[in-house]
Each structure stands twice: as structure tokens, then as C-alpha cells.
PDB file of C-alpha atoms in Angstrom:
ATOM      1  CA  UNK V   1      -2.058  24.068   1.864  1.00  0.00           C
ATOM      2  CA  UNK V   2      -3.011  20.928   3.716  1.00  0.00           C
ATOM      3  CA  UNK V   3      -0.245  18.252   3.852  1.00  0.00           C
ATOM      4  CA  UNK V   4      -0.053  14.725   5.082  1.00  0.00           C
ATOM      5  CA  UNK V   5       2.957  12.833   6.340  1.00  0.00           C
ATOM      6  CA  UNK V   6       2.669   8.984   5.412  1.00  0.00           C
ATOM      7  CA  UNK V   7       5.106   6.011   5.504  1.00  0.00           C
ATOM      8  CA  UNK V   8       5.938   4.127   2.338  1.00  0.00           C
ATOM      9  CA  UNK V   9       3.942   0.992   1.899  1.00  0.00           C
ATOM     10  CA  UNK V  10       3.952  -2.139  -0.233  1.00  0.00           C
ATOM     11  CA  UNK V  11       0.798  -1.909  -2.219  1.00  0.00           C
ATOM     12  CA  UNK V  12      -0.758  -0.080   0.786  1.00  0.00           C
ATOM     13  CA  UNK V  13      -4.256  -0.349   2.147  1.00  0.00           C
ATOM     14  CA  UNK V  14      -7.276   1.691   0.838  1.00  0.00           C
ATOM     15  CA  UNK V  15      -6.845   4.020   3.871  1.00  0.00           C
ATOM     16  CA  UNK V  16      -3.306   4.813   2.526  1.00  0.00           C
ATOM     17  CA  UNK V  17      -4.738   5.817  -1.026  1.00  0.00           C
ATOM     18  CA  UNK V  18      -7.578   7.840   0.623  1.00  0.00           C
ATOM     19  CA  UNK V  19      -4.719  10.167   1.851  1.00  0.00           C
ATOM     20  CA  UNK V  20      -3.240  10.324  -1.607  1.00  0.00           C
ATOM     21  CA  UNK V  21      -6.834  11.404  -2.803  1.00  0.00           C
ATOM     22  CA  UNK V  22      -7.412  13.662   0.019  1.00  0.00           C
ATOM     23  CA  UNK V  23      -4.546  15.720   0.538  1.00  0.00           C
ATOM     24  CA  UNK V  24      -3.027  18.482  -1.837  1.00  0.00           C
ATOM     25  CA  UNK V  25       0.483  17.623  -0.677  1.00  0.00           C
ATOM     26  CA  UNK V  26       2.050  14.348   0.345  1.00  0.00           C
ATOM     27  CA  UNK V  27       5.177  13.998   2.257  1.00  0.00           C
ATOM     28  CA  UNK V  28       6.483  10.118   1.948  1.00  0.00           C
ATOM     29  CA  UNK V  29       8.642   9.279   4.964  1.00  0.00           C
ATOM     30  CA  UNK V  30      11.852   7.620   3.940  1.00  0.00           C
ATOM     31  CA  UNK V  31      14.234   9.133   6.574  1.00  0.00           C
ATOM     32  CA  UNK V  32      12.518   7.281   9.594  1.00  0.00           C
ATOM     33  CA  UNK V  33      14.068   4.319  11.175  1.00  0.00           C
ATOM     34  CA  UNK V  34      12.856   1.154   9.499  1.00  0.00           C
ATOM     35  CA  UNK V  35      10.209  -0.811  11.477  1.00  0.00           C
ATOM     36  CA  UNK V  36       9.232  -4.378  11.034  1.00  0.00           C
ATOM     37  CA  UNK V  37       5.687  -5.789  10.850  1.00  0.00           C
ATOM     38  CA  UNK V  38       4.242  -2.896   9.289  1.00  0.00           C
ATOM     39  CA  UNK V  39       2.663  -1.972   5.927  1.00  0.00           C
ATOM     40  CA  UNK V  40       6.185  -0.869   4.853  1.00  0.00           C
ATOM     41  CA  UNK V  41       6.958  -4.424   3.707  1.00  0.00           C
ATOM     42  CA  UNK V  42       3.537  -6.097   3.892  1.00  0.00           C
ATOM     43  CA  UNK V  43       0.186  -6.294   2.255  1.00  0.00           C
ATOM     44  CA  UNK V  44      -2.950  -7.888   2.958  1.00  0.00           C
ATOM     45  CA  UNK V  45      -5.126  -9.456   0.267  1.00  0.00           C
ATOM     46  CA  UNK V  46      -8.264 -11.235   0.432  1.00  0.00           C
ATOM     47  CA  UNK V  47      -7.567 -14.962  -0.347  1.00  0.00           C
ATOM     48  CA  UNK V  48     -10.171 -17.940  -0.778  1.00  0.00           C
ATOM     49  CA  UNK V  49      -9.762 -18.671   2.834  1.00  0.00           C
ATOM     50  CA  UNK V  50      -9.538 -15.037   4.350  1.00  0.00           C
ATOM     51  CA  UNK V  51      -7.110 -12.263   4.706  1.00  0.00           C
ATOM     52  CA  UNK V  52      -3.520 -13.285   3.629  1.00  0.00           C
ATOM     53  CA  UNK V  53      -0.497 -11.212   4.556  1.00  0.00           C
ATOM     54  CA  UNK V  54       2.303 -10.835   2.054  1.00  0.00           C
ATOM     55  CA  UNK V  55       5.678  -9.817   3.440  1.00  0.00           C
ATOM     56  CA  UNK V  56       8.601  -8.710   1.496  1.00  0.00           C
ATOM     57  CA  UNK V  57      11.858 -10.052   3.214  1.00  0.00           C
ATOM     58  CA  UNK V  58      14.632  -7.634   3.901  1.00  0.00           C
ATOM     59  CA  UNK V  59      18.396  -7.615   4.325  1.00  0.00           C
ATOM     60  CA  UNK V  60      19.116  -7.098   7.942  1.00  0.00           C
ATOM     61  CA  UNK V  61      20.970  -3.803   8.476  1.00  0.00           C
ATOM     62  CA  UNK V  62      24.463  -3.682   9.774  1.00  0.00           C
ATOM     63  CA  UNK V  63      23.344  -1.078  12.423  1.00  0.00           C
ATOM     64  CA  UNK V  64      20.503  -1.144  14.848  1.00  0.00           C
ATOM     65  CA  UNK V  65      18.760   1.816  13.323  1.00  0.00           C
ATOM     66  CA  UNK V  66      18.401   2.198   9.481  1.00  0.00           C
ATOM     67  CA  UNK V  67      16.678   4.789   7.600  1.00  0.00           C
ATOM     68  CA  UNK V  68      13.878   3.512   5.512  1.00  0.00           C
ATOM     69  CA  UNK V  69      15.463   4.764   2.163  1.00  0.00           C
ATOM     70  CA  UNK V  70      18.422   2.429   2.817  1.00  0.00           C
ATOM     71  CA  UNK V  71      16.560  -0.860   3.623  1.00  0.00           C
ATOM     72  CA  UNK V  72      17.309  -3.464   0.843  1.00  0.00           C
ATOM     73  CA  UNK V  73      15.229  -6.199  -0.492  1.00  0.00           C
ATOM     74  CA  UNK V  74      16.323  -9.806   0.241  1.00  0.00           C
ATOM     75  CA  UNK V  75      16.015 -12.577  -2.213  1.00  0.00           C
ATOM     76  CA  UNK V  76      15.215 -15.058   0.710  1.00  0.00           C
ATOM     77  CA  UNK V  77      12.510 -17.713   0.233  1.00  0.00           C
ATOM     78  CA  UNK V  78      11.573 -17.149  -3.577  1.00  0.00           C
ATOM     79  CA  UNK V  79       9.149 -14.265  -2.531  1.00  0.00           C
ATOM     80  CA  UNK V  80       8.479 -12.742  -5.901  1.00  0.00           C
ATOM     81  CA  UNK V  81       7.228 -15.880  -7.120  1.00  0.00           C
ATOM     82  CA  UNK V  82       5.227 -16.664  -3.981  1.00  0.00           C
ATOM     83  CA  UNK V  83       3.668 -13.211  -3.946  1.00  0.00           C
ATOM     84  CA  UNK V  84       2.616 -13.271  -7.545  1.00  0.00           C
ATOM     85  CA  UNK V  85       1.034 -16.814  -7.243  1.00  0.00           C
ATOM     86  CA  UNK V  86      -0.953 -15.799  -4.237  1.00  0.00           C
ATOM     87  CA  UNK V  87      -2.106 -12.352  -6.038  1.00  0.00           C
ATOM     88  CA  UNK V  88      -2.979 -14.410  -9.090  1.00  0.00           C
ATOM     89  CA  UNK V  89      -4.864 -17.264  -7.139  1.00  0.00           C
ATOM     90  CA  UNK V  90      -6.783 -14.664  -5.091  1.00  0.00           C
ATOM     91  CA  UNK V  91      -7.887 -12.322  -8.054  1.00  0.00           C
ATOM     92  CA  UNK V  92      -7.751 -14.404 -11.229  1.00  0.00           C
ATOM     93  CA  UNK V  93     -11.815 -14.394 -10.931  1.00  0.00           C
ATOM     94  CA  UNK V  94     -11.915 -10.656 -10.245  1.00  0.00           C
ATOM     95  CA  UNK V  95     -13.629  -8.518 -13.005  1.00  0.00           C
ATOM     96  CA  UNK V  96     -10.384  -6.492 -13.675  1.00  0.00           C
ATOM     97  CA  UNK V  97      -7.323  -8.742 -13.002  1.00  0.00           C
ATOM     98  CA  UNK V  98      -7.058  -9.474 -16.672  1.00  0.00           C
ATOM     99  CA  UNK V  99      -6.932  -5.864 -17.765  1.00  0.00           C
ATOM    100  CA  UNK V 100      -4.266  -5.083 -15.005  1.00  0.00           C
ATOM    101  CA  UNK V 101      -1.965  -8.154 -14.453  1.00  0.00           C
ATOM    102  CA  UNK V 102       0.361  -7.325 -17.215  1.00  0.00           C
ATOM    103  CA  UNK V 103       1.184  -3.924 -15.434  1.00  0.00           C
ATOM    104  CA  UNK V 104       1.928  -5.843 -12.252  1.00  0.00           C
ATOM    105  CA  UNK V 105       3.786  -8.869 -13.268  1.00  0.00           C
ATOM    106  CA  UNK V 106       7.034  -7.269 -14.265  1.00  0.00           C
ATOM    107  CA  UNK V 107       7.349  -5.996 -10.428  1.00  0.00           C
ATOM    108  CA  UNK V 108       7.649  -9.672  -9.667  1.00  0.00           C
ATOM    109  CA  UNK V 109       9.894 -10.626 -12.404  1.00  0.00           C
ATOM    110  CA  UNK V 110      12.874  -7.904 -12.035  1.00  0.00           C
ATOM    111  CA  UNK V 111      14.796  -7.420  -8.910  1.00  0.00           C
ATOM    112  CA  UNK V 112      14.620  -4.050  -6.934  1.00  0.00           C
ATOM    113  CA  UNK V 113      17.641  -3.291  -4.617  1.00  0.00           C
ATOM    114  CA  UNK V 114      15.568  -0.901  -2.151  1.00  0.00           C
ATOM    115  CA  UNK V 115      12.223  -1.294  -0.717  1.00  0.00           C
ATOM    116  CA  UNK V 116      11.312   2.249  -0.848  1.00  0.00           C
ATOM    117  CA  UNK V 117      12.106   2.267  -4.658  1.00  0.00           C
ATOM    118  CA  UNK V 118      10.219  -0.773  -5.180  1.00  0.00           C
ATOM    119  CA  UNK V 119       7.067   0.529  -3.255  1.00  0.00           C
ATOM    120  CA  UNK V 120       7.216   4.002  -4.801  1.00  0.00           C
ATOM    121  CA  UNK V 121       7.108   2.587  -8.311  1.00  0.00           C
ATOM    122  CA  UNK V 122       4.358   0.312  -7.439  1.00  0.00           C
ATOM    123  CA  UNK V 123       2.415   3.377  -6.063  1.00  0.00           C
ATOM    124  CA  UNK V 124       3.004   5.212  -8.996  1.00  0.00           C
ATOM    125  CA  UNK V 125       1.549   2.590 -11.245  1.00  0.00           C
ATOM    126  CA  UNK V 126      -1.535   2.087  -9.120  1.00  0.00           C
ATOM    127  CA  UNK V 127      -2.099   5.959  -9.084  1.00  0.00           C
ATOM    128  CA  UNK V 128      -1.674   5.836 -12.910  1.00  0.00           C
ATOM    129  CA  UNK V 129      -4.455   2.928 -13.333  1.00  0.00           C
ATOM    130  CA  UNK V 130      -6.704   4.590 -10.815  1.00  0.00           C
ATOM    131  CA  UNK V 131      -6.319   8.128 -12.270  1.00  0.00           C
ATOM    132  CA  UNK V 132      -4.879   9.515  -9.085  1.00  0.00           C
ATOM    133  CA  UNK V 133      -2.509  12.235  -9.438  1.00  0.00           C
ATOM    134  CA  UNK V 134      -0.855  13.100  -5.982  1.00  0.00           C
ATOM    135  CA  UNK V 135       1.724  15.700  -5.406  1.00  0.00           C
ATOM    136  CA  UNK V 136       4.190  13.383  -3.682  1.00  0.00           C
ATOM    137  CA  UNK V 137       7.552  13.987  -2.482  1.00  0.00           C
ATOM    138  CA  UNK V 138      10.117  12.058  -0.181  1.00  0.00           C
ATOM    139  CA  UNK V 139      11.211  13.462   3.221  1.00  0.00           C
ATOM    140  CA  UNK V 140      14.933  14.280   3.635  1.00  0.00           C
ATOM    141  CA  UNK V 141      14.954  14.402   7.289  1.00  0.00           C
ATOM    142  CA  UNK V 142      12.624  13.150  10.230  1.00  0.00           C
ATOM    143  CA  UNK V 143      10.469  15.431  11.872  1.00  0.00           C
ATOM    144  CA  UNK V 144       8.496  15.019  15.167  1.00  0.00           C
ATOM    145  CA  UNK V 145       6.539  18.400  15.328  1.00  0.00           C
ATOM    146  CA  UNK V 146       4.185  19.522  12.810  1.00  0.00           C
ATOM    147  CA  UNK V 147       2.179  22.873  11.803  1.00  0.00           C
ATOM    148  CA  UNK V 148      -1.523  23.110  12.173  1.00  0.00           C
ATOM    149  CA  UNK V 149      -1.967  22.558   8.284  1.00  0.00           C
ATOM    150  CA  UNK V 150       0.246  19.302   8.645  1.00  0.00           C
ATOM    151  CA  UNK V 151      -1.275  15.906   9.508  1.00  0.00           C
ATOM    152  CA  UNK V 152       1.015  12.820  10.649  1.00  0.00           C
ATOM    153  CA  UNK V 153      -0.377   9.415   9.608  1.00  0.00           C
ATOM    154  CA  UNK V 154       3.040   7.593   9.766  1.00  0.00           C
ATOM    155  CA  UNK V 155       2.362   5.353  12.538  1.00  0.00           C
ATOM    156  CA  UNK V 156      -1.587   5.468  12.352  1.00  0.00           C
ATOM    157  CA  UNK V 157      -1.970   3.417   9.097  1.00  0.00           C
ATOM    158  CA  UNK V 158      -0.871   0.144  10.707  1.00  0.00           C
ATOM    159  CA  UNK V 159      -1.903  -3.272  10.318  1.00  0.00           C
ATOM    160  CA  UNK V 160      -2.010  -3.902  13.989  1.00  0.00           C
ATOM    161  CA  UNK V 161      -4.115  -0.771  14.784  1.00  0.00           C
ATOM    162  CA  UNK V 162      -7.859  -0.349  14.448  1.00  0.00           C
ATOM    163  CA  UNK V 163      -8.285   2.177  11.682  1.00  0.00           C
ATOM    164  CA  UNK V 164     -11.856   3.283  13.143  1.00  0.00           C
ATOM    165  CA  UNK V 165      -9.972   4.523  16.324  1.00  0.00           C
ATOM    166  CA  UNK V 166      -6.863   5.799  14.653  1.00  0.00           C
ATOM    167  CA  UNK V 167      -8.551   7.747  11.715  1.00  0.00           C
ATOM    168  CA  UNK V 168     -11.842   9.454  11.989  1.00  0.00           C
ATOM    169  CA  UNK V 169     -11.517  10.621   8.272  1.00  0.00           C
ATOM    170  CA  UNK V 170     -11.632   7.291   6.909  1.00  0.00           C
ATOM    171  CA  UNK V 171     -14.904   5.152   6.656  1.00  0.00           C
ATOM    172  CA  UNK V 172     -14.346   2.268   4.463  1.00  0.00           C
ATOM    173  CA  UNK V 173     -17.133   2.231   1.646  1.00  0.00           C
ATOM    174  CA  UNK V 174     -18.189  -1.276   0.903  1.00  0.00           C
ATOM    175  CA  UNK V 175     -17.572  -2.625  -2.690  1.00  0.00           C
ATOM    176  CA  UNK V 176     -17.893  -5.849  -4.529  1.00  0.00           C
ATOM    177  CA  UNK V 177     -15.390  -8.547  -3.424  1.00  0.00           C
ATOM    178  CA  UNK V 178     -15.151 -11.988  -5.212  1.00  0.00           C
ATOM    179  CA  UNK V 179     -15.199 -13.831  -2.000  1.00  0.00           C
ATOM    180  CA  UNK V 180     -17.863 -11.640  -0.344  1.00  0.00           C
ATOM    181  CA  UNK V 181     -20.291 -14.599  -0.091  1.00  0.00           C
ATOM    182  CA  UNK V 182     -18.208 -16.732   1.840  1.00  0.00           C
ATOM    183  CA  UNK V 183     -16.006 -14.097   3.797  1.00  0.00           C
ATOM    184  CA  UNK V 184     -18.510 -11.046   4.178  1.00  0.00           C
ATOM    185  CA  UNK V 185     -16.890  -7.663   3.140  1.00  0.00           C
ATOM    186  CA  UNK V 186     -13.276  -7.156   4.297  1.00  0.00           C
ATOM    187  CA  UNK V 187     -12.442  -3.526   4.725  1.00  0.00           C
ATOM    188  CA  UNK V 188      -9.060  -1.667   4.222  1.00  0.00           C
ATOM    189  CA  UNK V 189      -7.479  -4.353   2.305  1.00  0.00           C
ATOM    190  CA  UNK V 190      -4.419  -3.758  -0.164  1.00  0.00           C
ATOM    191  CA  UNK V 191      -5.450  -1.150  -2.827  1.00  0.00           C
ATOM    192  CA  UNK V 192      -5.061  -4.011  -5.320  1.00  0.00           C
ATOM    193  CA  UNK V 193      -8.157  -5.623  -3.951  1.00  0.00           C
ATOM    194  CA  UNK V 194     -10.140  -2.546  -4.695  1.00  0.00           C
ATOM    195  CA  UNK V 195      -8.571  -2.080  -8.182  1.00  0.00           C
ATOM    196  CA  UNK V 196      -8.973  -5.693  -9.451  1.00  0.00           C
ATOM    197  CA  UNK V 197     -12.529  -5.795  -8.093  1.00  0.00           C
ATOM    198  CA  UNK V 198     -13.843  -2.373  -9.337  1.00  0.00           C
ATOM    199  CA  UNK V 199     -11.402  -0.994 -11.896  1.00  0.00           C
ATOM    200  CA  UNK V 200     -12.085   2.439 -13.065  1.00  0.00           C
ATOM    201  CA  UNK V 201     -14.722   2.802 -10.134  1.00  0.00           C
ATOM    202  CA  UNK V 202     -11.856   2.602  -7.690  1.00  0.00           C
ATOM    203  CA  UNK V 203     -11.530   6.312  -7.552  1.00  0.00           C
ATOM    204  CA  UNK V 204     -15.176   6.759  -6.569  1.00  0.00           C
ATOM    205  CA  UNK V 205     -14.838   4.598  -3.697  1.00  0.00           C
ATOM    206  CA  UNK V 206     -11.875   6.037  -2.286  1.00  0.00           C
ATOM    207  CA  UNK V 207     -13.725   9.285  -2.542  1.00  0.00           C
ATOM    208  CA  UNK V 208     -16.856   7.869  -0.702  1.00  0.00           C
ATOM    209  CA  UNK V 209     -14.507   6.414   2.002  1.00  0.00           C
ATOM    210  CA  UNK V 210     -13.357  10.009   3.050  1.00  0.00           C
ATOM    211  CA  UNK V 211     -15.440  11.434   5.710  1.00  0.00           C
TER     212      UNK V 211
END
């Protein structure tokens, strides 16, 4: 059975959800040492002026190396309020925001202690709304060697890497975006961009984005 190793992400990009659709077995990496400036605590949405990165602040660990599963969310900067306002401002006029906003709002009203738990609960919500049913399990140890049927995308799905170079399996299918006339089509944004713009058709877009 083909399986893929991916990092946990905060409302990860379309590319991440293509892996959840494509691979029969998903290994969600939580034993790795936490890395900053990645999709682990950051998502990218389409704001009226262009791409906007939203980052969750984290509590600085007591040691230099800390497993992803032990990273705690910080309350610094009233980030929940700021993130929800940014999402609402960006997607309030999309076709499906009204349908889904009440599913997402509670995540920005209650406090989660651990980033991995917050990310995973959001991922389960998105999968249920898209009608995606991945076989997903957390890793218990960190691996560096893989069998031929296993694929490692933990560092290849990354905000600072070109997906076209890193991932030949992924070719983002254009879809309607509310600011497209002004900004052009913005590929590989957070999955919520696809969901709020395309609703039930999101699964079809994922399928067409897999080469």
C-alpha cells in the first residue's frame, strides 16, 4: 500500500490535501523537531491586496530541540481574534463562507494547548466538509529512511519552496477566486480558500490537481 509522510499544518495548502486524497495511508509527522516559518503554524490566504500569511505564535520550548507534538500555542498578540477577522474579511463575499463559517469560528474562540492538536482537529473538520476520508495516523518516532512504497513530503510542502520543482505529482487546477480579476489566480493557498470559493466541488479540484 502506498503511503506518504507529511508534516502537520495549520489549514494547510491545497497541495497538502491532494496528498490526503491521493495516498491510501497518511503518516502525520509529530515526532520531528519543530521548525519555524513553515506551514506547521502558518497558512496563506487571499486577502484583497494579495497573499496574506497568518502565523500562530508558539511558546518557546525550554530546550533547543522540541518534538512537534509538544509545541504549545501562545496567547500572544490576540492572534485568534486577528486571524478570524482576516479570514472573515478575505472570504466574506465568497460563495460558501456563509455555509461554513459557523464550523470554523469555534476554533478561534476556544483555547487549544498544543499546536498539533489544533491543526489536526481543523484538518478533520476540513476533510469532513470536503467529504475526504483519509486514513491518517500520527508518527511515534522520527524516520529518515523509507521503503519504495513510502513517500516523504515532510519538507517538500513548504512556503519557501517552489511546489512546481518539489512536487511533480501536483499541478494546481485553477478555480474561481473572489479577487481573481484584481490579483489573477493564486495557486496553492490554504485549503480554506478552495473550500470557501468552491464548496462541494473542492474534492473535484483536488482530484484534477493530482498528476
